[in-house]
């Protein structure tokens, strides 16, 4: 399909895309699972590429820079949330990288499954020098989605952290929490994932279907990062939190089963949620990953394998993120 990008504005950056990660949100939007899709959908909000043009007012980026774009491309930039670096919570609404409505001309935004993109400069992050650009893209969604709650709730050296679910989000949660100095435990329903979890940096593994293991871990953790993407009972996991422990949900967006408030009151526990971070925190995450050598585990595919990747994603048949390599998708030279 061919479509036109907007003529660059004074504060725009034009980016030739080299890699675009595949997020489960892409699949949901393409199939209208959330009943808000605007077709034609061009997905992709994990984008890495090279700057080819900048507007007259742009000073943060220059032609030739390697940059990245995440889940949003604009906001009002004037409300308290935006001014404090939390553009994701813009009081007038953010503009999604795809399936959003441009605030200036009302056009439908289209994402990274394309050869280039035009983005307001504020929403373009710098990829630190020396990073493996082929593996950066998923950091712009899976990376910041897991980094933000770990950072906001003070995970640090000595923290006892559990990560529930070893998938695209969970494997990043393990890597990031370990890099922050936490003692990390992976909680999974699949015994065979134990060796993977340890290879990613987990110190321990708990099989959630084993009642004895779960009982032995009661009140053990300061923080639980819950990445399970489907409806589930959180009660067994709440009981693993110690005094004033917190569980943060990042994987499930739907009505959840009810739970008994005693499991919160009894140990001063709390349940919260977390979205992606703002632009300053996203840049901080990229810098942290560059310094620590942290990358998602990626499987590279050409563009014409996206549909097959979606079917595999539904079966959890990926370790742990798909990335579209635009060079692989290029047509042969005739």
mmCIF file of C-alpha atoms in Angstrom:
data_model
loop_
_atom_site.group_PDB
_atom_site.id
_atom_site.type_symbol
_atom_site.label_atom_id
_atom_site.label_comp_id
_atom_site.label_asym_id
_atom_site.label_seq_id
_atom_site.Cartn_x
_atom_site.Cartn_y
_atom_site.Cartn_z
ATOM 1 C CA UNK A 1 0.000 0.000 0.000
ATOM 2 C CA UNK A 2 1.214 3.513 -0.801
ATOM 3 C CA UNK A 3 0.265 6.585 1.232
ATOM 4 C CA UNK A 4 1.583 10.108 1.707
ATOM 5 C CA UNK A 5 3.192 11.451 4.869
ATOM 6 C CA UNK A 6 2.534 15.083 5.738
ATOM 7 C CA UNK A 7 4.821 17.830 4.516
ATOM 8 C CA UNK A 8 7.288 18.389 7.386
ATOM 9 C CA UNK A 9 6.427 21.248 9.711
ATOM 10 C CA UNK A 10 8.966 23.582 11.332
ATOM 11 C CA UNK A 11 9.217 21.339 14.428
ATOM 12 C CA UNK A 12 9.174 18.009 12.590
ATOM 13 C CA UNK A 13 11.793 15.306 12.110
ATOM 14 C CA UNK A 14 11.697 13.010 9.076
ATOM 15 C CA UNK A 15 12.996 9.516 9.814
ATOM 16 C CA UNK A 16 13.931 6.710 7.431
ATOM 17 C CA UNK A 17 12.850 3.608 9.352
ATOM 18 C CA UNK A 18 15.291 0.709 9.665
ATOM 19 C CA UNK A 19 13.493 -1.404 12.282
ATOM 20 C CA UNK A 20 9.978 -1.614 13.669
ATOM 21 C CA UNK A 21 9.042 -3.835 16.578
ATOM 22 C CA UNK A 22 5.823 -5.832 16.687
ATOM 23 C CA UNK A 23 3.722 -5.297 19.800
ATOM 24 C CA UNK A 24 0.634 -7.241 20.842
ATOM 25 C CA UNK A 25 -1.184 -3.897 20.630
ATOM 26 C CA UNK A 26 -0.548 -3.928 16.875
ATOM 27 C CA UNK A 27 -2.427 -7.191 16.571
ATOM 28 C CA UNK A 28 -5.295 -5.973 18.763
ATOM 29 C CA UNK A 29 -5.654 -2.811 16.698
ATOM 30 C CA UNK A 30 -5.449 -4.545 13.316
ATOM 31 C CA UNK A 31 -8.210 -6.933 14.382
ATOM 32 C CA UNK A 32 -10.257 -4.234 16.161
ATOM 33 C CA UNK A 33 -10.199 -6.172 19.427
ATOM 34 C CA UNK A 34 -10.619 -2.925 21.365
ATOM 35 C CA UNK A 35 -13.398 -1.638 19.053
ATOM 36 C CA UNK A 36 -11.601 1.628 18.300
ATOM 37 C CA UNK A 37 -9.656 0.871 15.100
ATOM 38 C CA UNK A 38 -9.664 3.389 12.274
ATOM 39 C CA UNK A 39 -8.851 1.744 8.981
ATOM 40 C CA UNK A 40 -6.598 1.619 7.078
ATOM 41 C CA UNK A 41 -4.332 0.812 10.035
ATOM 42 C CA UNK A 42 -0.568 1.058 9.605
ATOM 43 C CA UNK A 43 0.713 -0.295 12.954
ATOM 44 C CA UNK A 44 4.069 0.039 14.634
ATOM 45 C CA UNK A 45 5.028 2.109 17.698
ATOM 46 C CA UNK A 46 8.506 0.717 18.305
ATOM 47 C CA UNK A 47 10.508 2.570 15.679
ATOM 48 C CA UNK A 48 14.216 3.079 15.017
ATOM 49 C CA UNK A 49 15.732 4.874 12.076
ATOM 50 C CA UNK A 50 17.927 7.634 10.705
ATOM 51 C CA UNK A 51 17.025 11.311 10.493
ATOM 52 C CA UNK A 52 16.878 12.469 6.866
ATOM 53 C CA UNK A 53 15.405 15.951 7.304
ATOM 54 C CA UNK A 54 14.584 18.386 10.120
ATOM 55 C CA UNK A 55 12.349 21.452 10.289
ATOM 56 C CA UNK A 56 13.688 24.972 10.736
ATOM 57 C CA UNK A 57 12.891 25.058 14.469
ATOM 58 C CA UNK A 58 14.465 21.687 15.319
ATOM 59 C CA UNK A 59 17.645 21.843 17.411
ATOM 60 C CA UNK A 60 17.649 18.500 19.286
ATOM 61 C CA UNK A 61 18.224 16.303 16.231
ATOM 62 C CA UNK A 62 20.218 16.523 13.032
ATOM 63 C CA UNK A 63 20.411 14.731 9.699
ATOM 64 C CA UNK A 64 22.185 11.410 10.134
ATOM 65 C CA UNK A 65 21.239 10.931 13.798
ATOM 66 C CA UNK A 66 20.006 7.487 14.862
ATOM 67 C CA UNK A 67 16.721 8.034 16.687
ATOM 68 C CA UNK A 68 13.726 6.210 18.071
ATOM 69 C CA UNK A 69 9.975 6.807 18.342
ATOM 70 C CA UNK A 70 7.613 5.109 20.766
ATOM 71 C CA UNK A 71 3.883 4.978 21.368
ATOM 72 C CA UNK A 72 3.027 8.679 21.027
ATOM 73 C CA UNK A 73 3.882 11.431 18.580
ATOM 74 C CA UNK A 74 2.199 14.525 20.014
ATOM 75 C CA UNK A 75 0.381 16.050 22.968
ATOM 76 C CA UNK A 76 -0.809 19.517 24.000
ATOM 77 C CA UNK A 77 2.618 20.317 25.548
ATOM 78 C CA UNK A 78 0.954 22.877 27.839
ATOM 79 C CA UNK A 79 -0.950 21.022 30.581
ATOM 80 C CA UNK A 80 0.684 20.163 33.941
ATOM 81 C CA UNK A 81 1.262 16.542 32.893
ATOM 82 C CA UNK A 82 3.080 17.537 29.709
ATOM 83 C CA UNK A 83 5.089 20.255 31.444
ATOM 84 C CA UNK A 84 6.250 17.749 34.057
ATOM 85 C CA UNK A 85 7.417 15.225 31.465
ATOM 86 C CA UNK A 86 4.395 12.918 31.637
ATOM 87 C CA UNK A 87 3.080 13.517 28.133
ATOM 88 C CA UNK A 88 1.485 10.067 28.171
ATOM 89 C CA UNK A 89 -1.076 11.488 30.619
ATOM 90 C CA UNK A 90 -1.744 14.697 28.646
ATOM 91 C CA UNK A 91 -4.988 16.201 29.923
ATOM 92 C CA UNK A 92 -6.117 16.874 26.354
ATOM 93 C CA UNK A 93 -5.082 13.433 25.154
ATOM 94 C CA UNK A 94 -1.936 12.185 23.487
ATOM 95 C CA UNK A 95 -1.708 11.412 19.786
ATOM 96 C CA UNK A 96 -0.862 7.764 19.224
ATOM 97 C CA UNK A 97 1.884 6.873 16.765
ATOM 98 C CA UNK A 98 -0.775 5.013 14.808
ATOM 99 C CA UNK A 99 -4.579 4.919 14.882
ATOM 100 C CA UNK A 100 -4.529 8.444 16.324
ATOM 101 C CA UNK A 101 -5.772 11.792 15.037
ATOM 102 C CA UNK A 102 -3.227 14.502 14.283
ATOM 103 C CA UNK A 103 -3.942 17.615 16.384
ATOM 104 C CA UNK A 104 -3.131 19.990 13.535
ATOM 105 C CA UNK A 105 -4.797 18.632 10.414
ATOM 106 C CA UNK A 106 -7.072 15.866 11.696
ATOM 107 C CA UNK A 107 -5.375 13.180 9.634
ATOM 108 C CA UNK A 108 -5.039 9.551 10.760
ATOM 109 C CA UNK A 109 -1.603 8.752 12.149
ATOM 110 C CA UNK A 110 0.221 5.797 10.629
ATOM 111 C CA UNK A 111 3.034 3.930 12.312
ATOM 112 C CA UNK A 112 6.283 2.136 11.783
ATOM 113 C CA UNK A 113 5.365 -0.647 9.356
ATOM 114 C CA UNK A 114 6.499 1.766 6.653
ATOM 115 C CA UNK A 115 9.656 3.117 5.098
ATOM 116 C CA UNK A 116 9.641 6.522 6.796
ATOM 117 C CA UNK A 117 7.739 8.638 9.302
ATOM 118 C CA UNK A 118 7.364 12.330 10.168
ATOM 119 C CA UNK A 119 7.253 13.105 13.918
ATOM 120 C CA UNK A 120 7.227 16.209 16.111
ATOM 121 C CA UNK A 121 10.797 16.582 17.380
ATOM 122 C CA UNK A 122 9.928 16.486 21.093
ATOM 123 C CA UNK A 123 8.662 12.924 20.701
ATOM 124 C CA UNK A 124 11.842 11.664 19.035
ATOM 125 C CA UNK A 125 14.412 10.055 21.347
ATOM 126 C CA UNK A 126 18.135 9.750 20.755
ATOM 127 C CA UNK A 127 19.596 6.258 20.422
ATOM 128 C CA UNK A 128 22.860 6.350 22.397
ATOM 129 C CA UNK A 129 26.044 5.804 20.421
ATOM 130 C CA UNK A 130 27.159 2.206 20.156
ATOM 131 C CA UNK A 131 23.787 0.559 20.693
ATOM 132 C CA UNK A 132 22.770 -2.385 18.502
ATOM 133 C CA UNK A 133 20.079 -0.588 16.494
ATOM 134 C CA UNK A 134 18.540 -3.861 15.335
ATOM 135 C CA UNK A 135 17.503 -4.660 18.920
ATOM 136 C CA UNK A 136 16.539 -1.207 20.188
ATOM 137 C CA UNK A 137 13.009 -0.972 18.773
ATOM 138 C CA UNK A 138 11.108 -3.031 21.409
ATOM 139 C CA UNK A 139 12.617 -0.881 24.145
ATOM 140 C CA UNK A 140 10.287 1.901 22.998
ATOM 141 C CA UNK A 141 7.269 -0.050 24.259
ATOM 142 C CA UNK A 142 8.170 -3.223 26.157
ATOM 143 C CA UNK A 143 11.257 -1.544 27.604
ATOM 144 C CA UNK A 144 9.638 1.626 28.905
ATOM 145 C CA UNK A 145 6.469 -0.212 30.004
ATOM 146 C CA UNK A 146 8.533 -2.294 32.425
ATOM 147 C CA UNK A 147 11.214 0.286 33.261
ATOM 148 C CA UNK A 148 8.738 2.954 34.332
ATOM 149 C CA UNK A 149 7.081 1.119 37.257
ATOM 150 C CA UNK A 150 10.397 -0.312 38.451
ATOM 151 C CA UNK A 151 11.821 3.202 38.453
ATOM 152 C CA UNK A 152 8.773 4.954 39.889
ATOM 153 C CA UNK A 153 8.414 2.573 42.811
ATOM 154 C CA UNK A 154 12.038 2.622 43.838
ATOM 155 C CA UNK A 155 13.382 -0.778 42.831
ATOM 156 C CA UNK A 156 17.057 -0.734 43.708
ATOM 157 C CA UNK A 157 19.944 -2.731 45.150
ATOM 158 C CA UNK A 158 18.527 -5.307 47.545
ATOM 159 C CA UNK A 159 14.878 -5.010 46.512
ATOM 160 C CA UNK A 160 13.018 -8.307 46.395
ATOM 161 C CA UNK A 161 11.168 -8.283 43.088
ATOM 162 C CA UNK A 162 8.951 -10.854 41.416
ATOM 163 C CA UNK A 163 8.045 -10.726 37.734
ATOM 164 C CA UNK A 164 4.880 -12.622 36.799
ATOM 165 C CA UNK A 165 4.814 -13.947 33.240
ATOM 166 C CA UNK A 166 7.804 -14.521 30.963
ATOM 167 C CA UNK A 167 6.857 -12.979 27.631
ATOM 168 C CA UNK A 168 7.665 -9.819 25.713
ATOM 169 C CA UNK A 169 7.139 -7.632 28.783
ATOM 170 C CA UNK A 170 8.201 -10.117 31.436
ATOM 171 C CA UNK A 171 11.596 -10.893 29.974
ATOM 172 C CA UNK A 172 12.388 -7.173 29.907
ATOM 173 C CA UNK A 173 11.183 -6.828 33.496
ATOM 174 C CA UNK A 174 13.615 -9.531 34.594
ATOM 175 C CA UNK A 175 16.545 -7.938 32.769
ATOM 176 C CA UNK A 176 15.841 -4.416 34.002
ATOM 177 C CA UNK A 177 15.139 -5.329 37.630
ATOM 178 C CA UNK A 178 18.325 -7.404 37.749
ATOM 179 C CA UNK A 179 20.314 -4.503 36.284
ATOM 180 C CA UNK A 180 18.911 -2.240 39.020
ATOM 181 C CA UNK A 181 20.409 -4.583 41.606
ATOM 182 C CA UNK A 182 17.236 -6.334 42.749
ATOM 183 C CA UNK A 183 16.962 -9.974 43.739
ATOM 184 C CA UNK A 184 14.621 -11.158 40.985
ATOM 185 C CA UNK A 185 12.222 -14.096 41.034
ATOM 186 C CA UNK A 186 10.332 -15.197 37.948
ATOM 187 C CA UNK A 187 6.822 -16.544 38.569
ATOM 188 C CA UNK A 188 5.493 -18.667 35.729
ATOM 189 C CA UNK A 189 2.991 -21.420 34.966
ATOM 190 C CA UNK A 190 5.483 -23.179 32.701
ATOM 191 C CA UNK A 191 8.279 -25.148 34.335
ATOM 192 C CA UNK A 192 10.306 -25.230 31.116
ATOM 193 C CA UNK A 193 10.705 -21.433 31.250
ATOM 194 C CA UNK A 194 12.799 -21.672 34.395
ATOM 195 C CA UNK A 195 16.112 -22.029 32.587
ATOM 196 C CA UNK A 196 15.213 -19.123 30.262
ATOM 197 C CA UNK A 197 14.390 -16.925 33.242
ATOM 198 C CA UNK A 198 17.707 -17.631 34.925
ATOM 199 C CA UNK A 199 19.593 -16.975 31.700
ATOM 200 C CA UNK A 200 17.864 -13.586 31.529
ATOM 201 C CA UNK A 201 18.976 -12.697 35.050
ATOM 202 C CA UNK A 202 16.426 -14.200 37.463
ATOM 203 C CA UNK A 203 17.829 -15.499 40.747
ATOM 204 C CA UNK A 204 14.902 -17.806 41.489
ATOM 205 C CA UNK A 205 11.868 -19.293 39.756
ATOM 206 C CA UNK A 206 8.484 -20.110 41.276
ATOM 207 C CA UNK A 207 5.947 -22.291 39.521
ATOM 208 C CA UNK A 208 2.617 -20.637 40.275
ATOM 209 C CA UNK A 209 0.724 -23.914 39.803
ATOM 210 C CA UNK A 210 2.715 -25.478 42.651
ATOM 211 C CA UNK A 211 0.805 -24.717 45.865
ATOM 212 C CA UNK A 212 3.767 -25.552 48.091
ATOM 213 C CA UNK A 213 6.124 -23.218 46.237
ATOM 214 C CA UNK A 214 3.575 -20.388 46.394
ATOM 215 C CA UNK A 215 2.953 -20.984 50.111
ATOM 216 C CA UNK A 216 6.668 -20.939 50.849
ATOM 217 C CA UNK A 217 6.974 -17.553 49.120
ATOM 218 C CA UNK A 218 4.235 -15.848 51.175
ATOM 219 C CA UNK A 219 5.112 -12.247 52.167
ATOM 220 C CA UNK A 220 8.502 -12.519 50.430
ATOM 221 C CA UNK A 221 8.438 -9.642 47.938
ATOM 222 C CA UNK A 222 8.627 -5.864 48.068
ATOM 223 C CA UNK A 223 7.378 -5.419 44.512
ATOM 224 C CA UNK A 224 5.615 -7.574 41.936
ATOM 225 C CA UNK A 225 5.560 -6.654 38.253
ATOM 226 C CA UNK A 226 2.532 -8.423 36.795
ATOM 227 C CA UNK A 227 2.840 -8.789 33.005
ATOM 228 C CA UNK A 228 0.093 -11.387 32.451
ATOM 229 C CA UNK A 229 -1.837 -10.224 29.339
ATOM 230 C CA UNK A 230 -5.121 -12.047 30.016
ATOM 231 C CA UNK A 231 -7.798 -11.904 32.707
ATOM 232 C CA UNK A 232 -6.635 -13.681 35.874
ATOM 233 C CA UNK A 233 -7.069 -13.878 39.639
ATOM 234 C CA UNK A 234 -4.501 -11.661 41.378
ATOM 235 C CA UNK A 235 -5.198 -13.048 44.872
ATOM 236 C CA UNK A 236 -2.438 -15.720 44.847
ATOM 237 C CA UNK A 237 0.111 -13.064 43.888
ATOM 238 C CA UNK A 238 -1.080 -10.512 46.468
ATOM 239 C CA UNK A 239 -0.308 -13.030 49.188
ATOM 240 C CA UNK A 240 3.344 -12.995 48.108
ATOM 241 C CA UNK A 241 3.747 -9.315 49.020
ATOM 242 C CA UNK A 242 5.295 -8.319 52.315
ATOM 243 C CA UNK A 243 4.341 -5.314 54.428
ATOM 244 C CA UNK A 244 3.621 -2.249 52.280
ATOM 245 C CA UNK A 245 4.396 -4.260 49.147
ATOM 246 C CA UNK A 246 3.014 -3.204 45.808
ATOM 247 C CA UNK A 247 1.897 -5.112 42.728
ATOM 248 C CA UNK A 248 1.732 -3.191 39.463
ATOM 249 C CA UNK A 249 -0.231 -4.432 36.457
ATOM 250 C CA UNK A 250 1.231 -3.674 33.029
ATOM 251 C CA UNK A 251 -0.058 -6.511 30.856
ATOM 252 C CA UNK A 252 -3.835 -6.653 31.251
ATOM 253 C CA UNK A 253 -6.250 -4.027 29.894
ATOM 254 C CA UNK A 254 -9.747 -5.244 30.700
ATOM 255 C CA UNK A 255 -12.128 -5.899 33.576
ATOM 256 C CA UNK A 256 -10.372 -8.058 36.149
ATOM 257 C CA UNK A 257 -11.920 -10.609 38.514
ATOM 258 C CA UNK A 258 -12.841 -9.280 41.952
ATOM 259 C CA UNK A 259 -10.597 -9.944 44.937
ATOM 260 C CA UNK A 260 -11.022 -9.709 48.707
ATOM 261 C CA UNK A 261 -9.872 -6.434 50.233
ATOM 262 C CA UNK A 262 -8.445 -8.285 53.247
ATOM 263 C CA UNK A 263 -5.465 -9.206 51.118
ATOM 264 C CA UNK A 264 -4.673 -5.500 50.848
ATOM 265 C CA UNK A 265 -5.589 -4.396 54.354
ATOM 266 C CA UNK A 266 -3.801 -7.183 56.184
ATOM 267 C CA UNK A 267 -0.286 -6.143 55.161
ATOM 268 C CA UNK A 268 -0.823 -2.580 53.926
ATOM 269 C CA UNK A 269 -0.446 -3.838 50.364
ATOM 270 C CA UNK A 270 -1.383 -1.934 47.224
ATOM 271 C CA UNK A 271 -2.301 -2.746 43.638
ATOM 272 C CA UNK A 272 -1.600 -0.266 40.883
ATOM 273 C CA UNK A 273 -1.185 0.077 37.173
ATOM 274 C CA UNK A 274 1.409 1.653 34.944
ATOM 275 C CA UNK A 275 1.461 2.805 31.335
ATOM 276 C CA UNK A 276 4.463 3.801 29.278
ATOM 277 C CA UNK A 277 6.584 6.622 30.655
ATOM 278 C CA UNK A 278 6.872 10.165 29.393
ATOM 279 C CA UNK A 279 9.512 11.266 26.934
ATOM 280 C CA UNK A 280 12.177 12.208 29.549
ATOM 281 C CA UNK A 281 11.810 8.815 31.241
ATOM 282 C CA UNK A 282 11.907 7.033 27.883
ATOM 283 C CA UNK A 283 15.218 8.720 27.075
ATOM 284 C CA UNK A 284 16.456 7.824 30.554
ATOM 285 C CA UNK A 285 15.516 4.192 29.894
ATOM 286 C CA UNK A 286 17.439 4.138 26.608
ATOM 287 C CA UNK A 287 20.491 5.634 28.296
ATOM 288 C CA UNK A 288 20.227 3.078 31.126
ATOM 289 C CA UNK A 289 19.978 0.179 28.681
ATOM 290 C CA UNK A 290 22.951 1.488 26.713
ATOM 291 C CA UNK A 291 25.056 1.787 29.872
ATOM 292 C CA UNK A 292 24.086 -1.681 31.116
ATOM 293 C CA UNK A 293 24.085 -3.453 27.734
ATOM 294 C CA UNK A 294 20.406 -4.416 28.054
ATOM 295 C CA UNK A 295 18.438 -5.450 24.969
ATOM 296 C CA UNK A 296 15.272 -7.418 24.325
ATOM 297 C CA UNK A 297 15.598 -10.878 22.848
ATOM 298 C CA UNK A 298 14.540 -10.403 19.223
ATOM 299 C CA UNK A 299 13.627 -12.437 16.172
ATOM 300 C CA UNK A 300 14.144 -10.491 12.948
ATOM 301 C CA UNK A 301 11.612 -10.872 10.147
ATOM 302 C CA UNK A 302 11.024 -9.256 6.754
ATOM 303 C CA UNK A 303 7.876 -7.193 6.264
ATOM 304 C CA UNK A 304 6.103 -9.897 4.268
ATOM 305 C CA UNK A 305 6.122 -12.218 7.305
ATOM 306 C CA UNK A 306 4.042 -9.946 9.546
ATOM 307 C CA UNK A 307 0.876 -12.032 9.237
ATOM 308 C CA UNK A 308 2.748 -15.195 10.169
ATOM 309 C CA UNK A 309 4.297 -13.344 13.120
ATOM 310 C CA UNK A 310 0.827 -12.334 14.320
ATOM 311 C CA UNK A 311 -0.351 -15.947 14.287
ATOM 312 C CA UNK A 312 2.743 -17.012 16.203
ATOM 313 C CA UNK A 313 2.231 -14.163 18.650
ATOM 314 C CA UNK A 314 -1.228 -15.514 19.433
ATOM 315 C CA UNK A 315 0.383 -18.860 20.283
ATOM 316 C CA UNK A 316 3.151 -17.232 22.344
ATOM 317 C CA UNK A 317 5.578 -18.717 19.825
ATOM 318 C CA UNK A 318 8.334 -16.117 20.009
ATOM 319 C CA UNK A 319 11.350 -15.621 22.272
ATOM 320 C CA UNK A 320 10.541 -12.804 22.971
ATOM 321 C CA UNK A 321 9.876 -9.996 20.470
ATOM 322 C CA UNK A 322 9.490 -9.801 16.705
ATOM 323 C CA UNK A 323 11.261 -6.954 14.910
ATOM 324 C CA UNK A 324 10.696 -6.055 11.271
ATOM 325 C CA UNK A 325 14.044 -5.416 9.588
ATOM 326 C CA UNK A 326 13.295 -3.096 6.677
ATOM 327 C CA UNK A 327 16.435 -4.192 4.871
ATOM 328 C CA UNK A 328 15.093 -7.751 4.796
ATOM 329 C CA UNK A 329 11.833 -6.432 3.388
ATOM 330 C CA UNK A 330 13.468 -4.494 0.561
ATOM 331 C CA UNK A 331 12.615 -5.753 -2.951
ATOM 332 C CA UNK A 332 15.479 -7.226 -4.978
ATOM 333 C CA UNK A 333 17.407 -4.898 -7.257
ATOM 334 C CA UNK A 334 16.462 -5.527 -10.894
#
